[in-house]
Amino acid sequence: DSGVTQTPKHLITATGQRVTLRCSPRSGDLSVYWYQQSLDQGLQFLIHYYNGEERAKGNILERFSAQQFPDLHSELNLSSLELGDSALYFCASSVDPRTGNDGYTFGSGTRLTVV
Amino acid sequence: GQNIDQPTEMTATEGAIVQINCTYQTSGFNGLFWYQQHAGEAPTFLSYNVLDGLEEKGRFSSFLSRSKGYSYLLLKELQMKDSASYLCAVIRPDKLIFGTGTRLQVFP
């Protein structure tokens, strides 16, 4: 157990629907990052939150949004789902985005399948 | 802009040594990570380099040259369980940017 918890582990939904993915960071970590990994592709950075505030955005679609709550857990909302949104969605956390010597810790991911 | 390049695939024999290279061009650099990822699983942290030189951790070593925008991961005494993807990731002040990863297959 990495200490980063993601739910649900698997999600199957239809095109056009909306889903929410949840991430609880490792205890003490203030930063949460979301990544998308499509089949046989690299990890694509979506968005970074630090202590409740958005810090950086990657190639995140307008149909996607995220937030980090006062208890530091984060949610990634995906709407108007398309077949191409099927992917593994990972959350990672770190204490501070500037210090990296212990790595960013990843959750086990949510596998989203859009049918 | 940013660009991180790694070979797509490599193969090696059990017990051998393999070197996986990574070249990068990014604006902002706070260090570099190497991660291992088995198919369908979360990436797991292997190593961190922020200064030039070699960092050794058991069977794994990682090297960084900041002036050349170059890093490599060296895996010694390869085992079958080392078959996985190896991801190079550059630490920027605001995010972690990954290369596309190198899929390593270890054969008996």
mmCIF file of C-alpha atoms in Angstrom:
data_model
loop_
_atom_site.group_PDB
_atom_site.id
_atom_site.type_symbol
_atom_site.label_atom_id
_atom_site.label_comp_id
_atom_site.label_asym_id
_atom_site.label_seq_id
_atom_site.Cartn_x
_atom_site.Cartn_y
_atom_site.Cartn_z
ATOM 1 C CA ASP A 1 0.000 0.000 0.000
ATOM 2 C CA SER A 2 1.576 3.254 -1.194
ATOM 3 C CA GLY A 3 -0.540 5.418 1.114
ATOM 4 C CA VAL A 4 -2.320 7.072 -1.833
ATOM 5 C CA THR A 5 -5.867 5.763 -2.148
ATOM 6 C CA GLN A 6 -7.868 5.912 -5.340
ATOM 7 C CA THR A 7 -11.483 4.880 -5.770
ATOM 8 C CA PRO A 8 -13.070 3.241 -7.573
ATOM 9 C CA LYS A 9 -10.538 0.768 -8.979
ATOM 10 C CA HIS A 10 -12.664 0.019 -12.016
ATOM 11 C CA LEU A 11 -15.429 1.961 -13.696
ATOM 12 C CA ILE A 12 -17.475 1.061 -16.755
ATOM 13 C CA THR A 13 -19.829 3.668 -18.116
ATOM 14 C CA ALA A 14 -21.543 4.706 -21.323
ATOM 15 C CA THR A 15 -20.639 7.506 -23.699
ATOM 16 C CA GLY A 16 -22.088 10.856 -22.718
ATOM 17 C CA GLN A 17 -22.082 10.061 -19.020
ATOM 18 C CA ARG A 18 -20.274 11.800 -16.168
ATOM 19 C CA VAL A 19 -18.025 10.153 -13.567
ATOM 20 C CA THR A 20 -16.048 11.252 -10.524
ATOM 21 C CA LEU A 21 -12.729 9.737 -9.562
ATOM 22 C CA ARG A 22 -11.479 10.184 -6.029
ATOM 23 C CA CYS A 23 -7.990 10.384 -4.569
ATOM 24 C CA SER A 24 -6.796 10.581 -0.969
ATOM 25 C CA PRO A 25 -3.137 11.610 -0.767
ATOM 26 C CA ARG A 26 -0.515 10.138 1.520
ATOM 27 C CA SER A 27 -0.741 11.514 5.042
ATOM 28 C CA GLY A 28 1.106 14.838 5.231
ATOM 29 C CA ASP A 29 1.286 15.364 1.468
ATOM 30 C CA LEU A 30 -0.147 18.675 0.284
ATOM 31 C CA SER A 31 0.211 18.183 -3.470
ATOM 32 C CA VAL A 32 -2.040 16.038 -5.624
ATOM 33 C CA TYR A 33 -1.393 15.360 -9.309
ATOM 34 C CA TRP A 34 -3.680 13.663 -11.823
ATOM 35 C CA TYR A 35 -2.369 11.715 -14.803
ATOM 36 C CA GLN A 36 -4.051 9.894 -17.681
ATOM 37 C CA GLN A 37 -2.503 6.806 -19.254
ATOM 38 C CA SER A 38 -4.133 5.411 -22.372
ATOM 39 C CA LEU A 39 -3.308 1.916 -23.601
ATOM 40 C CA ASP A 40 0.417 1.582 -24.326
ATOM 41 C CA GLN A 41 0.888 5.313 -23.873
ATOM 42 C CA GLY A 42 2.929 7.384 -21.479
ATOM 43 C CA LEU A 43 1.603 9.219 -18.459
ATOM 44 C CA GLN A 44 -0.019 12.474 -19.509
ATOM 45 C CA PHE A 45 -0.135 15.193 -16.873
ATOM 46 C CA LEU A 46 -3.618 16.612 -16.338
ATOM 47 C CA ILE A 47 -3.588 18.908 -13.310
ATOM 48 C CA HIS A 48 -1.817 19.702 -10.031
ATOM 49 C CA TYR A 49 -3.339 20.981 -6.800
ATOM 50 C CA TYR A 50 -1.378 22.201 -3.798
ATOM 51 C CA ASN A 51 -3.117 22.712 -0.472
ATOM 52 C CA GLY A 52 -6.460 23.328 -2.131
ATOM 53 C CA GLU A 53 -5.282 25.585 -4.939
ATOM 54 C CA GLU A 54 -4.699 24.770 -8.583
ATOM 55 C CA ARG A 55 -0.974 25.060 -9.348
ATOM 56 C CA ALA A 56 -0.571 23.777 -12.891
ATOM 57 C CA LYS A 57 -2.613 22.472 -15.777
ATOM 58 C CA GLY A 58 -1.531 20.105 -18.493
ATOM 59 C CA ASN A 59 -3.442 18.988 -21.548
ATOM 60 C CA ILE A 60 -6.693 18.656 -19.659
ATOM 61 C CA LEU A 61 -9.861 18.736 -21.725
ATOM 62 C CA GLU A 62 -12.552 21.290 -20.949
ATOM 63 C CA ARG A 63 -14.890 18.365 -20.239
ATOM 64 C CA PHE A 64 -12.624 17.440 -17.324
ATOM 65 C CA SER A 65 -12.353 19.338 -14.058
ATOM 66 C CA ALA A 66 -10.818 18.743 -10.668
ATOM 67 C CA GLN A 67 -10.697 20.123 -7.183
ATOM 68 C CA GLN A 68 -8.909 19.574 -3.897
ATOM 69 C CA PHE A 69 -10.913 19.801 -0.698
ATOM 70 C CA PRO A 70 -9.917 21.174 2.740
ATOM 71 C CA ASP A 71 -9.112 17.641 3.934
ATOM 72 C CA LEU A 72 -6.728 17.454 0.916
ATOM 73 C CA HIS A 73 -8.526 14.689 -0.924
ATOM 74 C CA SER A 74 -9.098 15.410 -4.601
ATOM 75 C CA GLU A 75 -11.728 14.569 -7.174
ATOM 76 C CA LEU A 76 -11.414 14.426 -10.936
ATOM 77 C CA ASN A 77 -14.684 14.913 -12.788
ATOM 78 C CA LEU A 78 -15.009 13.639 -16.344
ATOM 79 C CA SER A 79 -18.135 14.599 -18.275
ATOM 80 C CA SER A 80 -19.643 13.971 -21.714
ATOM 81 C CA LEU A 81 -17.504 10.873 -21.848
ATOM 82 C CA GLU A 82 -16.177 9.598 -25.166
ATOM 83 C CA LEU A 83 -14.732 6.225 -26.117
ATOM 84 C CA GLY A 84 -11.278 7.823 -26.264
ATOM 85 C CA ASP A 85 -11.458 8.729 -22.584
ATOM 86 C CA SER A 86 -11.011 5.066 -21.712
ATOM 87 C CA ALA A 87 -7.724 4.937 -19.825
ATOM 88 C CA LEU A 88 -6.016 4.429 -16.510
ATOM 89 C CA TYR A 89 -6.239 7.535 -14.352
ATOM 90 C CA PHE A 90 -3.554 7.877 -11.719
ATOM 91 C CA CYS A 91 -3.310 10.205 -8.799
ATOM 92 C CA ALA A 92 0.054 10.978 -7.202
ATOM 93 C CA SER A 93 0.949 12.957 -4.120
ATOM 94 C CA SER A 94 4.017 14.656 -2.704
ATOM 95 C CA VAL A 95 4.839 16.814 0.273
ATOM 96 C CA ASP A 96 6.046 19.783 -1.726
ATOM 97 C CA PRO A 97 6.335 20.045 -5.510
ATOM 98 C CA ARG A 98 9.833 21.497 -5.226
ATOM 99 C CA THR A 99 11.427 18.694 -3.219
ATOM 100 C CA GLY A 100 11.680 15.393 -4.964
ATOM 101 C CA ASN A 101 14.141 13.134 -3.277
ATOM 102 C CA ASP A 102 11.544 10.609 -2.189
ATOM 103 C CA GLY A 103 9.610 10.597 -5.391
ATOM 104 C CA TYR A 104 5.993 11.260 -6.033
ATOM 105 C CA THR A 105 3.858 8.413 -4.711
ATOM 106 C CA PHE A 106 1.238 6.992 -7.024
ATOM 107 C CA GLY A 107 -2.083 5.425 -6.205
ATOM 108 C CA SER A 108 -3.102 2.157 -7.831
ATOM 109 C CA GLY A 109 -5.219 3.974 -10.393
ATOM 110 C CA THR A 110 -8.783 3.911 -11.663
ATOM 111 C CA ARG A 111 -9.380 1.980 -14.859
ATOM 112 C CA LEU A 112 -12.140 3.763 -16.776
ATOM 113 C CA THR A 113 -13.838 1.983 -19.647
ATOM 114 C CA VAL A 114 -16.302 3.944 -21.764
ATOM 115 C CA VAL A 115 -18.611 1.780 -23.856
ATOM 116 C CA GLY B 1 8.558 23.612 -24.422
ATOM 117 C CA GLN B 2 9.450 20.178 -23.210
ATOM 118 C CA ASN B 3 10.665 16.989 -24.796
ATOM 119 C CA ILE B 4 11.714 13.778 -23.091
ATOM 120 C CA ASP B 5 12.974 10.923 -25.251
ATOM 121 C CA GLN B 6 13.549 7.280 -24.424
ATOM 122 C CA PRO B 7 13.898 4.193 -26.608
ATOM 123 C CA THR B 8 10.538 2.499 -27.054
ATOM 124 C CA GLU B 9 11.637 -1.069 -26.450
ATOM 125 C CA MET B 10 14.696 -2.997 -25.321
ATOM 126 C CA THR B 11 15.451 -6.644 -24.760
ATOM 127 C CA ALA B 12 18.077 -8.300 -22.605
ATOM 128 C CA THR B 13 19.032 -11.656 -21.145
ATOM 129 C CA GLU B 14 18.632 -12.747 -17.549
ATOM 130 C CA GLY B 15 21.811 -11.971 -15.583
ATOM 131 C CA ALA B 16 22.975 -9.306 -18.036
ATOM 132 C CA ILE B 17 23.325 -5.528 -17.646
ATOM 133 C CA VAL B 18 21.140 -3.062 -19.526
ATOM 134 C CA GLN B 19 21.329 0.724 -19.836
ATOM 135 C CA ILE B 20 18.201 2.738 -20.617
ATOM 136 C CA ASN B 21 18.876 6.248 -21.857
ATOM 137 C CA CYS B 22 16.791 9.372 -21.488
ATOM 138 C CA THR B 23 17.388 12.762 -23.081
ATOM 139 C CA TYR B 24 15.375 15.801 -22.153
ATOM 140 C CA GLN B 25 14.801 19.421 -23.069
ATOM 141 C CA THR B 26 12.601 21.249 -20.605
ATOM 142 C CA SER B 27 12.119 24.722 -19.242
ATOM 143 C CA GLY B 28 12.676 24.445 -15.527
ATOM 144 C CA PHE B 29 14.528 21.519 -13.999
ATOM 145 C CA ASN B 30 14.399 20.458 -10.357
ATOM 146 C CA GLY B 31 15.712 16.945 -10.831
ATOM 147 C CA LEU B 32 14.903 13.678 -12.536
ATOM 148 C CA PHE B 33 13.148 10.496 -11.428
ATOM 149 C CA TRP B 34 13.162 6.979 -12.777
ATOM 150 C CA TYR B 35 10.082 4.851 -12.225
ATOM 151 C CA GLN B 36 9.278 1.220 -12.942
ATOM 152 C CA GLN B 37 5.803 0.311 -14.147
ATOM 153 C CA HIS B 38 4.388 -3.156 -14.689
ATOM 154 C CA ALA B 39 1.472 -3.341 -17.105
ATOM 155 C CA GLY B 40 -1.745 -2.060 -15.566
ATOM 156 C CA GLU B 41 -0.082 -1.146 -12.299
ATOM 157 C CA ALA B 42 1.041 2.082 -10.655
ATOM 158 C CA PRO B 43 4.524 3.428 -11.331
ATOM 159 C CA THR B 44 6.933 2.754 -8.471
ATOM 160 C CA PHE B 45 9.807 5.045 -7.596
ATOM 161 C CA LEU B 46 13.317 3.809 -8.402
ATOM 162 C CA SER B 47 15.723 6.717 -8.207
ATOM 163 C CA TYR B 48 16.232 10.463 -7.979
ATOM 164 C CA ASN B 49 19.019 12.591 -9.458
ATOM 165 C CA VAL B 50 19.368 16.312 -9.015
ATOM 166 C CA LEU B 51 23.151 16.765 -9.229
ATOM 167 C CA ASP B 52 25.452 15.459 -11.946
ATOM 168 C CA GLY B 53 26.817 12.001 -11.356
ATOM 169 C CA LEU B 54 25.861 8.488 -10.479
ATOM 170 C CA GLU B 55 23.434 7.362 -7.783
ATOM 171 C CA GLU B 56 23.603 3.688 -6.886
ATOM 172 C CA LYS B 57 20.880 1.652 -5.208
ATOM 173 C CA GLY B 58 21.471 -2.059 -5.172
ATOM 174 C CA ARG B 59 21.082 -3.498 -8.669
ATOM 175 C CA PHE B 60 19.901 -0.137 -10.007
ATOM 176 C CA SER B 61 22.012 2.953 -10.723
ATOM 177 C CA SER B 62 21.049 6.221 -12.325
ATOM 178 C CA PHE B 63 23.252 8.865 -13.901
ATOM 179 C CA LEU B 64 22.589 12.501 -14.707
ATOM 180 C CA SER B 65 24.370 15.109 -16.815
ATOM 181 C CA ARG B 66 22.490 18.380 -16.593
ATOM 182 C CA SER B 67 24.646 20.153 -19.171
ATOM 183 C CA LYS B 68 23.856 17.446 -21.733
ATOM 184 C CA GLY B 69 20.214 16.967 -20.752
ATOM 185 C CA TYR B 70 20.930 13.265 -20.374
ATOM 186 C CA SER B 71 20.264 10.523 -17.897
ATOM 187 C CA TYR B 72 20.475 6.764 -17.891
ATOM 188 C CA LEU B 73 19.215 3.943 -15.718
ATOM 189 C CA LEU B 74 21.525 0.972 -15.348
ATOM 190 C CA LEU B 75 20.086 -2.371 -14.318
ATOM 191 C CA LYS B 76 22.527 -5.100 -13.311
ATOM 192 C CA GLU B 77 22.064 -8.838 -12.785
ATOM 193 C CA LEU B 78 18.788 -8.738 -14.647
ATOM 194 C CA GLN B 79 15.962 -10.902 -13.384
ATOM 195 C CA MET B 80 12.802 -11.983 -15.160
ATOM 196 C CA LYS B 81 10.761 -9.776 -12.811
ATOM 197 C CA ASP B 82 12.598 -6.726 -14.207
ATOM 198 C CA SER B 83 10.489 -7.042 -17.367
ATOM 199 C CA ALA B 84 8.489 -3.815 -17.177
ATOM 200 C CA SER B 85 8.335 -0.293 -18.518
ATOM 201 C CA TYR B 86 10.880 2.210 -17.212
ATOM 202 C CA LEU B 87 9.823 5.819 -17.125
ATOM 203 C CA CYS B 88 12.091 8.835 -17.047
ATOM 204 C CA ALA B 89 10.421 11.890 -15.481
ATOM 205 C CA VAL B 90 11.654 15.471 -15.187
ATOM 206 C CA ILE B 91 10.709 17.413 -12.076
ATOM 207 C CA ARG B 92 9.576 20.913 -12.870
ATOM 208 C CA PRO B 93 8.572 23.430 -10.201
ATOM 209 C CA ASP B 94 4.888 22.855 -10.926
ATOM 210 C CA LYS B 95 4.641 19.296 -12.240
ATOM 211 C CA LEU B 96 6.313 16.037 -13.120
ATOM 212 C CA ILE B 97 6.688 15.375 -16.854
ATOM 213 C CA PHE B 98 7.120 11.811 -18.061
ATOM 214 C CA GLY B 99 8.797 10.397 -21.107
ATOM 215 C CA THR B 100 6.905 7.765 -23.078
ATOM 216 C CA GLY B 101 8.727 4.979 -21.289
ATOM 217 C CA THR B 102 10.957 2.105 -22.353
ATOM 218 C CA ARG B 103 9.488 -1.386 -22.375
ATOM 219 C CA LEU B 104 12.153 -3.845 -21.262
ATOM 220 C CA GLN B 105 11.775 -7.554 -21.901
ATOM 221 C CA VAL B 106 14.110 -9.919 -20.104
ATOM 222 C CA PHE B 107 14.561 -13.363 -21.630
ATOM 223 C CA PRO B 108 15.894 -16.493 -19.912
#
